[in-house]
PDB file of C-alpha atoms in Angstrom:
ATOM      1  CA  MET A1284      11.238   4.389 -48.802  1.00 54.00           C
ATOM      2  CA  LYS A1285       7.962   4.463 -46.911  1.00 54.00           C
ATOM      3  CA  ALA A1286       7.461   7.020 -44.163  1.00 56.00           C
ATOM      4  CA  ARG A1287       6.535   5.523 -40.832  1.00 55.00           C
ATOM      5  CA  ALA A1288       3.079   6.212 -39.527  1.00 56.00           C
ATOM      6  CA  ALA A1289       2.803   8.210 -36.354  1.00 58.00           C
ATOM      7  CA  SER A1290       2.763   6.003 -33.284  1.00 59.00           C
ATOM      8  CA  SER A1291      -0.640   5.354 -31.827  1.00 70.00           C
ATOM      9  CA  THR A1292       0.845   4.478 -28.438  1.00 72.00           C
ATOM     10  CA  PRO A1293      -0.947   6.481 -25.769  1.00 70.00           C
ATOM     11  CA  THR A1294       1.211   8.789 -23.712  1.00 77.00           C
ATOM     12  CA  ALA A1295       0.966   8.865 -19.947  1.00 80.00           C
ATOM     13  CA  ASP A1296      -0.091  11.994 -18.134  1.00 82.00           C
ATOM     14  CA  LEU A1297       2.706  12.457 -15.612  1.00 91.00           C
ATOM     15  CA  ARG A1298       1.755  15.847 -14.265  1.00 95.00           C
ATOM     16  CA  PRO A1299       2.299  15.905 -10.477  1.00 96.00           C
ATOM     17  CA  GLU A1300      -1.436  16.300  -9.817  1.00 97.00           C
ATOM     18  CA  THR A1301      -2.196  13.227 -11.923  1.00 96.00           C
ATOM     19  CA  VAL A1302       0.448  11.142 -10.143  1.00 96.00           C
ATOM     20  CA  VAL A1303      -0.809  12.186  -6.697  1.00 97.00           C
ATOM     21  CA  ALA A1304      -4.418  11.488  -7.681  1.00 96.00           C
ATOM     22  CA  ALA A1305      -3.466   8.031  -8.990  1.00 96.00           C
ATOM     23  CA  LEU A1306      -1.575   7.167  -5.791  1.00 96.00           C
ATOM     24  CA  PHE A1307      -4.484   8.277  -3.607  1.00 96.00           C
ATOM     25  CA  GLU A1308      -6.976   6.326  -5.689  1.00 95.00           C
ATOM     26  CA  SER A1309      -4.924   3.145  -5.760  1.00 93.00           C
ATOM     27  CA  LEU A1310      -3.828   3.190  -2.108  1.00 93.00           C
ATOM     28  CA  LEU A1311      -6.674   4.925  -0.285  1.00 94.00           C
ATOM     29  CA  GLY A1312      -9.560   4.505  -2.736  1.00 93.00           C
ATOM     30  CA  ARG A1313     -10.320   8.213  -2.876  1.00 96.00           C
ATOM     31  CA  ALA A1314      -9.267  11.525  -4.380  1.00 97.00           C
ATOM     32  CA  PRO A1315      -6.761  13.687  -2.464  1.00 97.00           C
ATOM     33  CA  GLY A1316      -9.237  16.566  -2.143  1.00 97.00           C
ATOM     34  CA  ASP A1317      -7.808  19.525  -0.225  1.00 97.00           C
ATOM     35  CA  GLN A1318      -4.589  17.583   0.428  1.00 97.00           C
ATOM     36  CA  MET A1319      -3.545  17.829  -3.254  1.00 98.00           C
ATOM     37  CA  ALA A1320      -1.195  20.820  -2.859  1.00 98.00           C
ATOM     38  CA  ALA A1321       0.639  19.306   0.111  1.00 98.00           C
ATOM     39  CA  TYR A1322       1.129  15.991  -1.673  1.00 98.00           C
ATOM     40  CA  VAL A1323       2.258  17.658  -4.907  1.00 98.00           C
ATOM     41  CA  GLN A1324       4.902  19.446  -2.831  1.00 98.00           C
ATOM     42  CA  LEU A1325       5.881  16.149  -1.178  1.00 97.00           C
ATOM     43  CA  LEU A1326       6.080  14.510  -4.611  1.00 97.00           C
ATOM     44  CA  GLU A1327       8.448  17.221  -5.814  1.00 97.00           C
ATOM     45  CA  THR A1328      10.755  16.790  -2.817  1.00 97.00           C
ATOM     46  CA  ALA A1329      10.478  13.082  -1.965  1.00 97.00           C
ATOM     47  CA  GLY A1330       9.370  11.550  -5.268  1.00 96.00           C
ATOM     48  CA  VAL A1331       6.825   8.830  -5.888  1.00 96.00           C
ATOM     49  CA  ALA A1332       8.460   6.543  -3.329  1.00 96.00           C
ATOM     50  CA  GLY A1333       8.186   9.211  -0.620  1.00 96.00           C
ATOM     51  CA  VAL A1334       4.508   9.863  -1.289  1.00 97.00           C
ATOM     52  CA  THR A1335       3.828   6.129  -1.384  1.00 97.00           C
ATOM     53  CA  ARG A1336       5.634   5.554   1.930  1.00 96.00           C
ATOM     54  CA  HIS A1337       3.687   8.396   3.500  1.00 97.00           C
ATOM     55  CA  LEU A1338       0.326   7.068   2.309  1.00 96.00           C
ATOM     56  CA  ILE A1339       0.940   3.447   3.298  1.00 93.00           C
ATOM     57  CA  GLY A1340       2.173   4.607   6.691  1.00 93.00           C
ATOM     58  CA  SER A1341      -1.072   6.450   7.362  1.00 94.00           C
ATOM     59  CA  ASP A1342      -3.817   5.354   9.742  1.00 93.00           C
ATOM     60  CA  GLU A1343      -6.245   5.628   6.835  1.00 94.00           C
ATOM     61  CA  PHE A1344      -4.313   3.044   4.817  1.00 92.00           C
ATOM     62  CA  ARG A1345      -4.031   0.714   7.811  1.00 87.00           C
ATOM     63  CA  ALA A1346      -7.774   0.982   8.395  1.00 89.00           C
ATOM     64  CA  ARG A1347      -8.413  -0.018   4.767  1.00 86.00           C
ATOM     65  CA  ALA A1348      -6.043  -2.988   4.868  1.00 78.00           C
ATOM     66  CA  PRO A1349      -5.950  -4.342   8.431  1.00 74.00           C
ATOM     67  CA  ASP A1350      -5.182  -7.891   7.303  1.00 71.00           C
ATOM     68  CA  ALA A1351      -2.001  -6.693   5.599  1.00 66.00           C
ATOM     69  CA  TYR A1352      -0.569  -6.047   9.064  1.00 67.00           C
ATOM     70  CA  ALA A1353      -1.947  -9.127  10.795  1.00 71.00           C
ATOM     71  CA  VAL A1354       0.409 -11.993  11.430  1.00 71.00           C
ATOM     72  CA  LYS A1355      -1.335 -15.320  11.265  1.00 77.00           C
ATOM     73  CA  LEU A1356       0.394 -17.760  13.594  1.00 76.00           C
ATOM     74  CA  PRO A1357      -0.048 -21.503  13.246  1.00 81.00           C
ATOM     75  CA  ASP A1358      -1.828 -23.481  15.955  1.00 84.00           C
ATOM     76  CA  LEU A1359       1.195 -25.300  17.365  1.00 82.00           C
ATOM     77  CA  SER A1360      -0.885 -27.391  19.752  1.00 84.00           C
ATOM     78  CA  ALA A1361      -2.654 -28.886  16.715  1.00 84.00           C
ATOM     79  CA  LEU A1362       0.534 -29.303  14.706  1.00 86.00           C
ATOM     80  CA  MET A1363       2.568 -30.845  17.556  1.00 83.00           C
ATOM     81  CA  PRO A1364       0.074 -32.147  20.138  1.00 87.00           C
ATOM     82  CA  GLU A1365       2.717 -34.343  21.774  1.00 88.00           C
ATOM     83  CA  ARG A1366       4.468 -31.213  23.035  1.00 85.00           C
ATOM     84  CA  TYR A1367       1.381 -29.746  24.686  1.00 83.00           C
ATOM     85  CA  ARG A1368      -0.516 -30.942  27.729  1.00 76.00           C
ATOM     86  CA  GLN A1369      -4.175 -31.681  27.317  1.00 69.00           C
ATOM     87  CA  GLY A1370      -6.765 -30.752  29.933  1.00 65.00           C
ATOM     88  CA  GLY A1371      -4.803 -28.083  31.872  1.00 58.00           C
ATOM     89  CA  GLY A1372      -3.903 -30.543  34.626  1.00 55.00           C
ATOM     90  CA  GLU A1373      -0.860 -30.864  36.853  1.00 56.00           C
ATOM     91  CA  SER A1374       2.651 -29.643  36.100  1.00 49.00           C
TER      92      SER A1374
END
């Protein structure tokens, strides 16, 4: 019987600091800096979902992705002109 070769599959670094840094980079485009300790603590109590919710609820995230919160409404007067008066005339 042949012995199996050791797996060459890379292992993920799941230390809390690495997870926090990855979330900051992917959501805010920056390193956590002096906020690392606070977010590691939040990660330990609220998990990845809690940290993610906190970051995407921040003003900084909203400033980076303003279009994600914009609702684009259709121009109903162009889609259904028969229902809209033209020229702003009489009632």
